[in-house]
Amino acid sequence: MSGDTPRRVVIVGGGLAGHTAAVTLRAAGYDGGITLLTAEPHPPYDRPPLSKELLAGTVDDTTLPTDLADLDVDLRLRCRALRLRPDAVESTGGAHRHDAVILATGSSPIGLAGASRAVHELRTVEDARRLRAALREADSVAVVGAGWVGNEVATRAAALNLKVTVVDAAPTPLARALPAALGEHLVPWFAAQGIDLRLRTLVDGVDERGVRLTDGGRVDADIVVTGIGARPDTGWLLGSGVPLSPDGAVEADATLRAGPGPVYAAGDIVRWPSRLFGARIRVEHWDHAAASARTAARNLLGHAEPYDPVPYFWSDQLGHRLQYVGHHHGADRLVLRGDPAGEDPWTALWFHGERLRAALAVDDPRGARDARRRIAEPDTRSR
Ligand SMILES: Cc1cc2nc3c(=O)[nH]c(=O)nc-3n(C[C@H](O)[C@H](O)[C@H](O)COP(=O)(O)OP(=O)(O)OC[C@H]3O[C@@H](n4cnc5c(N)ncnc54)[C@H](O)[C@@H]3O)c2cc1C
């Protein structure tokens, strides 16, 4: 630790990133004060199981294993940060003096315009429990958005024998994450699970009977779930001096520092300059939330490590395990290994010249592991 180690660190956001930042500070030997502010009424918990095991009913509690009290972390529940000042964070629970701050406020779901009845979103454990209870009572569900979370919800609902319809404006599923040439291979998976997938279909609104479509059609359903993306929860940072993009992301440097003072950012909210991919990138993934928080915490203590991971993401949906590694924007060639129409594992590989940039492995964990290693290889980087 350097001579100007802060005496009090305030971490804002009690998700995986905030939690990991606190654990990392202590693991690195930091013995000053740590305050962790979270707007939620629970200690930090994991979100990926919310749309998987928790909806399926095999898990009810996803609290992260390390007890922060044992680490002498002052955890403030139901405490929403309202303003960042150079010397303190103002919150609904008062002002918290700081010498350094880690920002980790994650994202909130984008709401669906034109809904005249309650729709389900899925971000918190309360959302997941509410949705699980509603699915048990329902016969039919309409899911708006064929993205990662929407497809996982549709998968669980179909497993409960509900009539499931997925509606998306895009021409292929997972359109924000994958090019159409790849997304089109996923289309038959929906029918195989008994799910009615309606692509190129725009929602006009939601009413008591279900979803109204702009073409005059309808999808009648007992419950409506939206999964149309999330936005960084950073409105409270406006005017603080922390650089924010129009999409709400915190713009950090290569060490995840985000501002003139000792302010670092981690998790869903942060965009950083990736040397590996030659671009500024932001990802909303579990692995990155933990890894960026570890780097931010160490750098706050005086290290100057660049953050330059190979992003990794997984999803269990429509009878398949999808694992994505890397960052395919800027790639010039997409190569398929295996047959997407067959039963066996297959992998899509993105190249820029000879260099592997990204891969999507379907039911192929070894393919994902190998690709991740190749993308990170130093000699690959220098090409
Ligand atoms: C249903 C679901 C399924 C997912 N499945 C996968 C998956 O299979 N694989 C994968 O890689 N990723 C998955 N993800 C994404 C992954 O969970 C997120 O990328 C990760 O949770 C981000 O962590 P975070 O700590 O940055 O933010 P969050 O987990 O969003 O935590 C941020 C915390 O900050 C709090 N907060 C916000 N504003 C304030 C404020 N002003 N003051 C105080 N506290 C505040 C929030 O209430 C929240 O508790 C999933 C996400 C969801 C929602």
CSV table of C-alpha atoms and ligand atoms in Angstrom, one decimal:
chain,number,residue,atom,x,y,z
A,1,MET,CA,0.0,0.0,0.0
A,2,SER,CA,1.2,3.5,-0.7
A,3,GLY,CA,1.7,6.4,1.7
A,4,ASP,CA,-1.5,8.0,0.7
A,5,THR,CA,-3.7,5.1,1.5
A,6,PRO,CA,-7.2,6.5,2.2
A,7,ARG,CA,-8.4,6.3,5.8
A,8,ARG,CA,-12.1,5.8,4.8
A,9,VAL,CA,-13.4,4.2,1.6
A,10,VAL,CA,-17.1,4.4,0.7
A,11,ILE,CA,-18.3,1.9,-1.8
A,12,VAL,CA,-21.6,2.8,-3.4
A,13,GLY,CA,-23.7,-0.2,-4.6
A,14,GLY,CA,-24.2,-3.5,-2.8
A,15,GLY,CA,-24.2,-5.9,-5.8
A,16,LEU,CA,-21.4,-8.3,-6.8
A,17,ALA,CA,-19.0,-5.5,-7.7
A,18,GLY,CA,-19.5,-3.6,-4.4
A,19,HIS,CA,-19.2,-6.8,-2.4
A,20,THR,CA,-16.1,-7.9,-4.3
A,21,ALA,CA,-14.5,-4.5,-3.8
A,22,ALA,CA,-15.0,-4.7,-0.1
A,23,VAL,CA,-13.6,-8.2,0.2
A,24,THR,CA,-10.6,-7.3,-2.0
A,25,LEU,CA,-9.7,-4.3,0.1
A,26,ARG,CA,-9.6,-6.4,3.2
A,27,ALA,CA,-7.8,-9.3,1.4
A,28,ALA,CA,-5.1,-6.8,0.3
A,29,GLY,CA,-4.6,-5.9,4.0
A,30,TYR,CA,-6.5,-2.6,4.0
A,31,ASP,CA,-7.4,-1.8,7.7
A,32,GLY,CA,-9.1,1.5,7.3
A,33,GLY,CA,-12.8,2.1,7.4
A,34,ILE,CA,-15.1,0.7,4.7
A,35,THR,CA,-18.7,1.8,4.3
A,36,LEU,CA,-20.9,0.0,1.8
A,37,LEU,CA,-24.1,1.7,0.8
A,38,THR,CA,-26.8,-0.2,-0.9
A,39,ALA,CA,-30.3,0.9,-1.9
A,40,GLU,CA,-31.6,-2.7,-1.4
A,41,PRO,CA,-32.9,-4.1,1.9
A,42,HIS,CA,-30.6,-7.2,1.6
A,43,PRO,CA,-26.9,-7.8,1.9
A,44,PRO,CA,-25.3,-8.4,-1.5
A,45,TYR,CA,-26.6,-11.3,-3.5
A,46,ASP,CA,-26.0,-13.0,-6.9
A,47,ARG,CA,-28.3,-12.1,-9.8
A,48,PRO,CA,-27.7,-14.9,-12.4
A,49,PRO,CA,-29.6,-17.5,-10.5
A,50,LEU,CA,-32.7,-15.2,-10.3
A,51,SER,CA,-33.7,-16.1,-13.9
A,52,LYS,CA,-32.5,-19.7,-13.5
A,53,GLU,CA,-32.6,-21.7,-10.3
A,54,LEU,CA,-34.7,-19.2,-8.3
A,55,LEU,CA,-37.4,-19.1,-11.0
A,56,ALA,CA,-37.2,-22.9,-11.2
A,57,GLY,CA,-37.7,-23.1,-7.4
A,58,THR,CA,-34.6,-25.0,-6.6
A,59,VAL,CA,-33.0,-22.0,-4.8
A,60,ASP,CA,-34.6,-19.2,-2.8
A,61,ASP,CA,-31.7,-17.3,-1.4
A,62,THR,CA,-28.6,-16.2,-3.4
A,63,THR,CA,-26.8,-14.1,-0.8
A,64,LEU,CA,-23.1,-14.0,-1.5
A,65,PRO,CA,-21.1,-16.2,0.9
A,66,THR,CA,-18.7,-13.8,2.6
A,67,ASP,CA,-20.3,-12.1,5.7
A,68,LEU,CA,-19.2,-8.4,5.5
A,69,ALA,CA,-19.6,-7.9,9.2
A,70,ASP,CA,-16.8,-10.4,9.8
A,71,LEU,CA,-14.6,-8.1,7.6
A,72,ASP,CA,-15.6,-5.1,9.7
A,73,VAL,CA,-17.4,-3.5,6.7
A,74,ASP,CA,-20.1,-1.0,7.7
A,75,LEU,CA,-23.0,-2.2,5.5
A,76,ARG,CA,-25.8,0.3,5.2
A,77,LEU,CA,-29.0,-1.3,3.8
A,78,ARG,CA,-31.9,0.7,2.3
A,79,CYS,CA,-29.4,3.6,1.9
A,80,ARG,CA,-29.5,5.3,-1.5
A,81,ALA,CA,-26.6,7.6,-2.5
A,82,LEU,CA,-28.0,10.9,-3.8
A,83,ARG,CA,-24.9,12.9,-4.5
A,84,LEU,CA,-21.2,12.6,-4.7
A,85,ARG,CA,-19.1,15.3,-3.1
A,86,PRO,CA,-15.3,15.5,-3.1
A,87,ASP,CA,-15.3,14.7,0.7
A,88,ALA,CA,-18.5,12.8,1.3
A,89,VAL,CA,-21.4,10.8,-0.3
A,90,GLU,CA,-24.8,12.2,0.6
A,91,SER,CA,-27.4,9.5,0.9
A,92,THR,CA,-30.9,8.8,2.2
A,93,GLY,CA,-29.1,7.8,5.4
A,94,GLY,CA,-27.0,11.0,5.8
A,95,ALA,CA,-23.6,12.0,4.7
A,96,HIS,CA,-20.7,9.5,4.6
A,97,ARG,CA,-17.3,11.1,4.7
A,98,HIS,CA,-14.7,9.5,2.4
A,99,ASP,CA,-11.1,9.8,1.2
A,100,ALA,CA,-11.8,7.5,-1.7
A,101,VAL,CA,-14.9,6.0,-3.4
A,102,ILE,CA,-15.7,3.0,-5.5
A,103,LEU,CA,-18.8,3.4,-7.7
A,104,ALA,CA,-20.7,0.2,-8.3
A,105,THR,CA,-24.4,1.0,-8.6
A,106,GLY,CA,-25.1,-1.4,-11.5
A,107,SER,CA,-28.1,-1.1,-13.8
A,108,SER,CA,-31.9,-0.8,-13.7
A,109,PRO,CA,-34.2,-2.4,-16.3
A,110,ILE,CA,-35.5,-0.1,-19.1
A,111,GLY,CA,-39.2,0.3,-18.7
A,112,LEU,CA,-41.8,-0.6,-21.3
A,113,ALA,CA,-43.7,2.5,-22.6
A,114,GLY,CA,-47.5,2.2,-22.9
A,115,ALA,CA,-48.1,-0.3,-20.1
A,116,SER,CA,-51.5,0.3,-18.4
A,117,ARG,CA,-51.1,-2.7,-16.1
A,118,ALA,CA,-48.3,-4.0,-14.0
A,119,VAL,CA,-45.7,-5.8,-15.9
A,120,HIS,CA,-42.9,-8.0,-14.4
A,121,GLU,CA,-39.3,-6.9,-14.7
A,122,LEU,CA,-36.4,-9.0,-13.4
A,123,ARG,CA,-33.5,-7.4,-11.6
A,124,THR,CA,-33.9,-8.0,-7.9
A,125,VAL,CA,-34.6,-11.0,-5.7
A,126,GLU,CA,-38.1,-9.5,-5.0
A,127,ASP,CA,-38.8,-9.3,-8.7
A,128,ALA,CA,-37.8,-12.9,-9.1
A,129,ARG,CA,-39.9,-14.2,-6.2
A,130,ARG,CA,-42.9,-12.2,-7.4
A,131,LEU,CA,-42.5,-13.6,-10.9
A,132,ARG,CA,-42.1,-17.1,-9.6
A,133,ALA,CA,-45.3,-16.9,-7.7
A,134,ALA,CA,-47.1,-15.3,-10.6
A,135,LEU,CA,-45.9,-18.1,-13.0
A,136,ARG,CA,-47.3,-20.7,-10.6
A,137,GLU,CA,-50.8,-19.2,-10.9
A,138,ALA,CA,-50.7,-18.4,-14.6
A,139,ASP,CA,-51.6,-20.4,-17.7
A,140,SER,CA,-49.9,-18.1,-20.2
A,141,VAL,CA,-47.1,-15.5,-20.3
A,142,ALA,CA,-46.0,-13.0,-22.9
A,143,VAL,CA,-42.3,-12.1,-22.7
A,144,VAL,CA,-41.3,-8.8,-24.4
A,145,GLY,CA,-37.7,-9.0,-25.5
A,146,ALA,CA,-35.8,-12.0,-26.9
A,147,GLY,CA,-32.6,-11.0,-25.0
A,148,TRP,CA,-30.6,-13.0,-22.5
A,149,VAL,CA,-33.0,-12.5,-19.5
A,150,GLY,CA,-36.2,-12.7,-21.6
A,151,ASN,CA,-35.1,-16.0,-23.1
A,152,GLU,CA,-34.2,-17.4,-19.7
A,153,VAL,CA,-37.6,-16.5,-18.3
A,154,ALA,CA,-39.4,-18.0,-21.4
A,155,THR,CA,-37.4,-21.2,-20.9
A,156,ARG,CA,-38.5,-21.5,-17.2
A,157,ALA,CA,-42.1,-20.7,-18.1
A,158,ALA,CA,-42.2,-23.3,-20.8
A,159,ALA,CA,-40.7,-25.9,-18.4
A,160,LEU,CA,-43.8,-25.1,-16.2
A,161,ASN,CA,-46.0,-26.0,-19.2
A,162,LEU,CA,-47.3,-22.4,-19.6
A,163,LYS,CA,-48.3,-21.1,-23.0
A,164,VAL,CA,-45.3,-18.8,-23.8
A,165,THR,CA,-45.0,-16.2,-26.4
A,166,VAL,CA,-41.9,-14.1,-26.9
A,167,VAL,CA,-42.2,-10.9,-28.9
A,168,ASP,CA,-39.2,-8.9,-30.2
A,169,ALA,CA,-38.9,-6.0,-32.7
A,170,ALA,CA,-35.6,-7.4,-34.1
A,171,PRO,CA,-35.4,-9.9,-36.9
A,172,THR,CA,-33.4,-12.4,-34.8
A,173,PRO,CA,-33.2,-13.3,-31.1
A,174,LEU,CA,-30.4,-11.9,-28.9
A,175,ALA,CA,-30.1,-9.1,-31.6
A,176,ARG,CA,-28.3,-6.6,-29.3
A,177,ALA,CA,-25.6,-9.2,-28.6
A,178,LEU,CA,-25.2,-11.3,-31.7
A,179,PRO,CA,-25.3,-10.6,-35.4
A,180,ALA,CA,-28.3,-11.8,-37.4
A,181,ALA,CA,-26.2,-14.4,-39.2
A,182,LEU,CA,-25.7,-16.1,-35.9
A,183,GLY,CA,-29.0,-15.2,-34.1
A,184,GLU,CA,-31.0,-16.9,-36.9
A,185,HIS,CA,-29.6,-20.3,-35.8
A,186,LEU,CA,-31.3,-19.8,-32.4
A,187,VAL,CA,-34.8,-19.4,-33.9
A,188,PRO,CA,-35.7,-23.2,-34.0
A,189,TRP,CA,-34.7,-23.5,-30.4
A,190,PHE,CA,-37.9,-21.6,-29.3
A,191,ALA,CA,-40.3,-24.0,-31.1
A,192,ALA,CA,-38.3,-27.0,-29.7
A,193,GLN,CA,-39.2,-25.7,-26.2
A,194,GLY,CA,-42.9,-25.1,-27.3
A,195,ILE,CA,-42.4,-21.3,-27.3
A,196,ASP,CA,-44.1,-19.1,-29.9
A,197,LEU,CA,-41.4,-16.6,-31.1
A,198,ARG,CA,-42.7,-13.5,-32.9
A,199,LEU,CA,-39.9,-11.5,-34.4
A,200,ARG,CA,-40.1,-8.1,-36.2
A,201,THR,CA,-43.1,-7.5,-33.9
A,202,LEU,CA,-43.5,-4.2,-32.2
A,203,VAL,CA,-45.4,-3.7,-28.9
A,204,ASP,CA,-47.9,-0.9,-28.8
A,205,GLY,CA,-48.8,-1.3,-25.2
A,206,VAL,CA,-49.9,-3.6,-22.4
A,207,ASP,CA,-53.5,-3.9,-21.1
A,208,GLU,CA,-55.5,-6.2,-18.9
A,209,ARG,CA,-55.7,-8.9,-21.5
A,210,GLY,CA,-52.0,-8.9,-22.5
A,211,VAL,CA,-49.9,-7.2,-25.1
A,212,ARG,CA,-51.2,-5.0,-28.0
A,213,LEU,CA,-49.1,-5.0,-31.1
A,214,THR,CA,-48.6,-2.1,-33.5
A,215,ASP,CA,-49.9,-4.1,-36.4
A,216,GLY,CA,-53.3,-4.4,-34.7
A,217,GLY,CA,-52.6,-7.9,-33.4
A,218,ARG,CA,-52.5,-9.0,-29.8
A,219,VAL,CA,-50.8,-11.6,-27.6
A,220,ASP,CA,-53.3,-12.4,-24.8
A,221,ALA,CA,-51.5,-13.6,-21.7
A,222,ASP,CA,-52.1,-13.8,-17.9
A,223,ILE,CA,-48.8,-12.2,-17.2
A,224,VAL,CA,-46.4,-10.0,-19.1
A,225,VAL,CA,-42.7,-9.9,-18.5
A,226,THR,CA,-40.3,-7.4,-20.0
A,227,GLY,CA,-36.6,-7.9,-20.7
A,228,ILE,CA,-35.7,-5.1,-23.0
A,229,GLY,CA,-32.3,-4.1,-21.5
A,230,ALA,CA,-30.9,-2.2,-18.6
A,231,ARG,CA,-29.4,1.2,-18.1
A,232,PRO,CA,-26.5,2.2,-15.7
A,233,ASP,CA,-27.8,3.6,-12.4
A,234,THR,CA,-25.8,6.7,-12.4
A,235,GLY,CA,-28.3,9.6,-12.5
A,236,TRP,CA,-27.2,10.5,-8.9
A,237,LEU,CA,-23.7,11.3,-10.3
A,238,LEU,CA,-24.8,14.1,-12.6
A,239,GLY,CA,-22.9,17.3,-11.7
A,240,SER,CA,-20.3,15.4,-9.5
A,241,GLY,CA,-17.4,15.7,-12.0
A,242,VAL,CA,-17.4,12.0,-12.8
A,243,PRO,CA,-17.5,11.6,-16.6
A,244,LEU,CA,-20.7,10.1,-17.8
A,245,SER,CA,-21.7,9.1,-21.4
A,246,PRO,CA,-25.1,9.8,-22.9
A,247,ASP,CA,-26.0,6.1,-22.2
A,248,GLY,CA,-25.3,6.7,-18.5
A,249,ALA,CA,-22.0,4.8,-18.3
A,250,VAL,CA,-19.1,6.0,-16.2
A,251,GLU,CA,-16.1,6.7,-18.4
A,252,ALA,CA,-13.0,5.4,-16.6
A,253,ASP,CA,-9.4,5.2,-17.6
A,254,ALA,CA,-7.4,2.0,-18.0
A,255,THR,CA,-7.0,1.6,-14.3
A,256,LEU,CA,-10.8,2.1,-13.8
A,257,ARG,CA,-10.2,5.5,-12.2
A,258,ALA,CA,-13.2,7.8,-13.0
A,259,GLY,CA,-12.4,11.4,-12.2
A,260,PRO,CA,-9.8,13.7,-10.8
A,261,GLY,CA,-10.0,12.4,-7.2
A,262,PRO,CA,-9.6,8.9,-5.9
A,263,VAL,CA,-12.8,7.7,-7.5
A,264,TYR,CA,-12.9,4.3,-9.2
A,265,ALA,CA,-15.8,2.5,-10.9
A,266,ALA,CA,-16.6,-1.2,-11.4
A,267,GLY,CA,-19.3,-3.5,-12.7
A,268,ASP,CA,-22.1,-2.8,-15.1
A,269,ILE,CA,-21.7,1.0,-14.9
A,270,VAL,CA,-18.1,1.3,-16.1
A,271,ARG,CA,-16.7,1.8,-19.7
A,272,TRP,CA,-13.0,1.4,-20.0
A,273,PRO,CA,-10.4,1.5,-22.7
A,274,SER,CA,-9.5,-2.1,-23.6
A,275,ARG,CA,-5.9,-2.4,-25.0
A,276,LEU,CA,-6.7,-6.0,-26.0
A,277,PHE,CA,-9.6,-4.9,-28.2
A,278,GLY,CA,-8.5,-1.4,-29.1
A,279,ALA,CA,-11.9,0.0,-28.1
A,280,ARG,CA,-13.7,1.5,-25.1
A,281,ILE,CA,-16.1,-1.2,-23.9
A,282,ARG,CA,-18.8,-1.8,-21.3
A,283,VAL,CA,-20.3,-5.2,-20.4
A,284,GLU,CA,-23.1,-6.2,-18.1
A,285,HIS,CA,-21.7,-9.5,-17.0
A,286,TRP,CA,-21.1,-11.3,-13.7
A,287,ASP,CA,-17.4,-12.2,-14.4
A,288,HIS,CA,-16.6,-8.6,-15.2
A,289,ALA,CA,-18.4,-7.3,-12.2
A,290,ALA,CA,-16.1,-9.3,-9.9
A,291,ALA,CA,-12.9,-8.8,-11.9
A,292,SER,CA,-13.3,-5.0,-12.4
A,293,ALA,CA,-14.1,-4.6,-8.6
A,294,ARG,CA,-10.9,-6.5,-7.7
A,295,THR,CA,-8.8,-4.2,-10.0
A,296,ALA,CA,-10.6,-1.0,-8.8
A,297,ALA,CA,-10.0,-1.9,-5.2
A,298,ARG,CA,-6.3,-2.8,-5.7
A,299,ASN,CA,-5.7,0.4,-7.7
A,300,LEU,CA,-7.4,2.5,-5.1
A,301,LEU,CA,-4.7,1.1,-2.7
A,302,GLY,CA,-1.9,2.4,-4.9
A,303,HIS,CA,-1.4,-0.3,-7.5
A,304,ALA,CA,-1.6,0.9,-11.1
A,305,GLU,CA,-2.8,-2.3,-12.8
A,306,PRO,CA,-4.5,-1.8,-16.2
A,307,TYR,CA,-7.8,-3.6,-16.5
A,308,ASP,CA,-7.7,-5.6,-19.7
A,309,PRO,CA,-9.7,-8.8,-19.4
A,310,VAL,CA,-11.2,-11.1,-22.0
A,311,PRO,CA,-14.9,-10.6,-21.2
A,312,TYR,CA,-16.8,-13.7,-20.4
A,313,PHE,CA,-20.6,-14.4,-20.2
A,314,TRP,CA,-22.8,-17.4,-19.9
A,315,SER,CA,-26.5,-18.1,-20.2
A,316,ASP,CA,-28.6,-21.2,-19.8
A,317,GLN,CA,-31.6,-20.9,-22.2
A,318,LEU,CA,-33.8,-22.8,-24.6
A,319,GLY,CA,-32.1,-26.2,-23.7
A,320,HIS,CA,-28.6,-24.9,-24.3
A,321,ARG,CA,-25.6,-23.4,-22.4
A,322,LEU,CA,-24.3,-20.4,-24.3
A,323,GLN,CA,-20.8,-19.0,-23.4
A,324,TYR,CA,-19.5,-15.9,-25.0
A,325,VAL,CA,-15.9,-14.8,-24.7
A,326,GLY,CA,-14.2,-11.7,-26.0
A,327,HIS,CA,-15.6,-8.7,-27.9
A,328,HIS,CA,-16.5,-9.2,-31.6
A,329,HIS,CA,-17.0,-5.6,-32.7
A,330,GLY,CA,-14.4,-4.7,-35.3
A,331,ALA,CA,-14.0,-8.4,-36.3
A,332,ASP,CA,-14.1,-9.0,-40.1
A,333,ARG,CA,-14.8,-12.7,-40.3
A,334,LEU,CA,-17.2,-15.1,-38.6
A,335,VAL,CA,-16.4,-18.8,-38.8
A,336,LEU,CA,-18.7,-21.6,-37.6
A,337,ARG,CA,-17.2,-24.8,-36.2
A,338,GLY,CA,-19.8,-27.6,-36.1
A,339,ASP,CA,-23.4,-27.6,-37.3
A,340,PRO,CA,-25.9,-25.2,-35.6
A,341,ALA,CA,-28.8,-27.2,-37.0
A,342,GLY,CA,-27.5,-30.5,-35.4
A,343,GLU,CA,-27.5,-31.9,-31.9
A,344,ASP,CA,-23.8,-31.6,-31.2
A,345,PRO,CA,-21.9,-28.7,-29.6
A,346,TRP,CA,-20.9,-25.9,-32.0
A,347,THR,CA,-18.8,-22.7,-31.8
A,348,ALA,CA,-18.8,-19.4,-33.7
A,349,LEU,CA,-15.5,-17.7,-33.9
A,350,TRP,CA,-14.9,-14.1,-34.8
A,351,PHE,CA,-11.5,-13.1,-36.3
A,352,HIS,CA,-9.9,-9.8,-37.2
A,353,GLY,CA,-7.3,-10.9,-39.8
A,354,GLU,CA,-5.8,-13.9,-38.2
A,355,ARG,CA,-6.4,-12.8,-34.7
A,356,LEU,CA,-9.3,-14.4,-32.7
A,357,ARG,CA,-11.4,-11.7,-31.2
A,358,ALA,CA,-14.4,-13.5,-29.8
A,359,ALA,CA,-16.3,-16.8,-29.6
A,360,LEU,CA,-19.8,-18.0,-28.9
A,361,ALA,CA,-19.7,-21.7,-27.7
A,362,VAL,CA,-22.9,-23.6,-27.6
A,363,ASP,CA,-22.9,-26.6,-25.2
A,364,ASP,CA,-19.1,-26.5,-25.6
A,365,PRO,CA,-17.4,-25.4,-22.4
A,366,ARG,CA,-14.0,-26.6,-23.7
A,367,GLY,CA,-14.4,-24.5,-26.8
A,368,ALA,CA,-15.2,-21.5,-24.7
A,369,ARG,CA,-12.1,-22.1,-22.4
A,370,ASP,CA,-9.8,-22.6,-25.4
A,371,ALA,CA,-11.1,-19.5,-27.2
A,372,ARG,CA,-10.7,-17.4,-24.0
A,373,ARG,CA,-7.1,-18.5,-23.7
A,374,ARG,CA,-6.3,-17.9,-27.3
A,375,ILE,CA,-7.8,-14.4,-27.3
A,376,ALA,CA,-5.7,-13.5,-24.2
A,377,GLU,CA,-2.4,-14.9,-25.5
A,378,PRO,CA,0.3,-12.3,-25.5
A,379,ASP,CA,1.5,-13.3,-29.0
A,380,THR,CA,-2.0,-13.0,-30.3
A,381,ARG,CA,-2.3,-9.6,-28.8
A,382,SER,CA,0.8,-8.3,-30.6
A,383,ARG,CA,-0.4,-9.4,-34.0
B,1,LIG,C1,-31.9,-11.8,-13.9
B,1,LIG,C2,-30.5,-11.6,-14.3
B,1,LIG,C3,-29.7,-12.7,-14.8
B,1,LIG,C4,-28.4,-12.6,-15.1
B,1,LIG,N1,-27.7,-13.7,-15.6
B,1,LIG,C5,-26.4,-13.6,-15.9
B,1,LIG,C6,-25.7,-14.7,-16.4
B,1,LIG,O1,-26.3,-15.8,-16.6
B,1,LIG,N2,-24.4,-14.5,-16.6
B,1,LIG,C7,-23.7,-13.3,-16.5
B,1,LIG,O2,-22.5,-13.2,-16.7
B,1,LIG,N3,-24.4,-12.2,-16.0
B,1,LIG,C8,-25.7,-12.3,-15.7
B,1,LIG,N4,-26.4,-11.2,-15.3
B,1,LIG,C9,-25.7,-9.9,-15.1
B,1,LIG,C10,-25.0,-9.8,-13.8
B,1,LIG,O3,-25.8,-10.2,-12.8
B,1,LIG,C11,-24.6,-8.3,-13.6
B,1,LIG,O4,-23.7,-8.0,-14.7
B,1,LIG,C12,-24.0,-8.0,-12.3
B,1,LIG,O5,-25.0,-8.3,-11.3
B,1,LIG,C13,-23.5,-6.6,-12.2
B,1,LIG,O6,-23.1,-6.4,-10.9
B,1,LIG,P1,-23.0,-4.9,-10.3
B,1,LIG,O7,-22.5,-5.1,-8.9
B,1,LIG,O8,-22.2,-4.0,-11.3
B,1,LIG,O9,-24.5,-4.3,-10.3
B,1,LIG,P2,-25.8,-4.8,-9.6
B,1,LIG,O10,-25.7,-6.3,-9.4
B,1,LIG,O11,-26.9,-4.2,-10.4
B,1,LIG,O12,-25.7,-4.1,-8.2
B,1,LIG,C14,-25.8,-2.7,-8.0
B,1,LIG,C15,-26.4,-2.5,-6.6
B,1,LIG,O13,-26.3,-1.1,-6.4
B,1,LIG,C16,-27.5,-0.6,-5.8
B,1,LIG,N5,-27.7,0.8,-6.1
B,1,LIG,C17,-28.1,1.4,-7.3
B,1,LIG,N6,-28.1,2.7,-7.2
B,1,LIG,C18,-27.7,3.0,-5.9
B,1,LIG,C19,-27.5,4.2,-5.2
B,1,LIG,N7,-27.7,5.4,-5.7
B,1,LIG,N8,-27.1,4.1,-3.9
B,1,LIG,C20,-26.9,2.9,-3.3
B,1,LIG,N9,-27.1,1.7,-3.9
B,1,LIG,C21,-27.5,1.8,-5.2
B,1,LIG,C22,-28.6,-1.5,-6.5
B,1,LIG,O14,-29.8,-1.5,-5.8
B,1,LIG,C23,-27.8,-2.8,-6.5
B,1,LIG,O15,-28.0,-3.5,-5.3
B,1,LIG,C24,-27.8,-11.3,-14.9
B,1,LIG,C25,-28.5,-10.2,-14.4
B,1,LIG,C26,-29.8,-10.4,-14.1
B,1,LIG,C27,-30.6,-9.2,-13.6
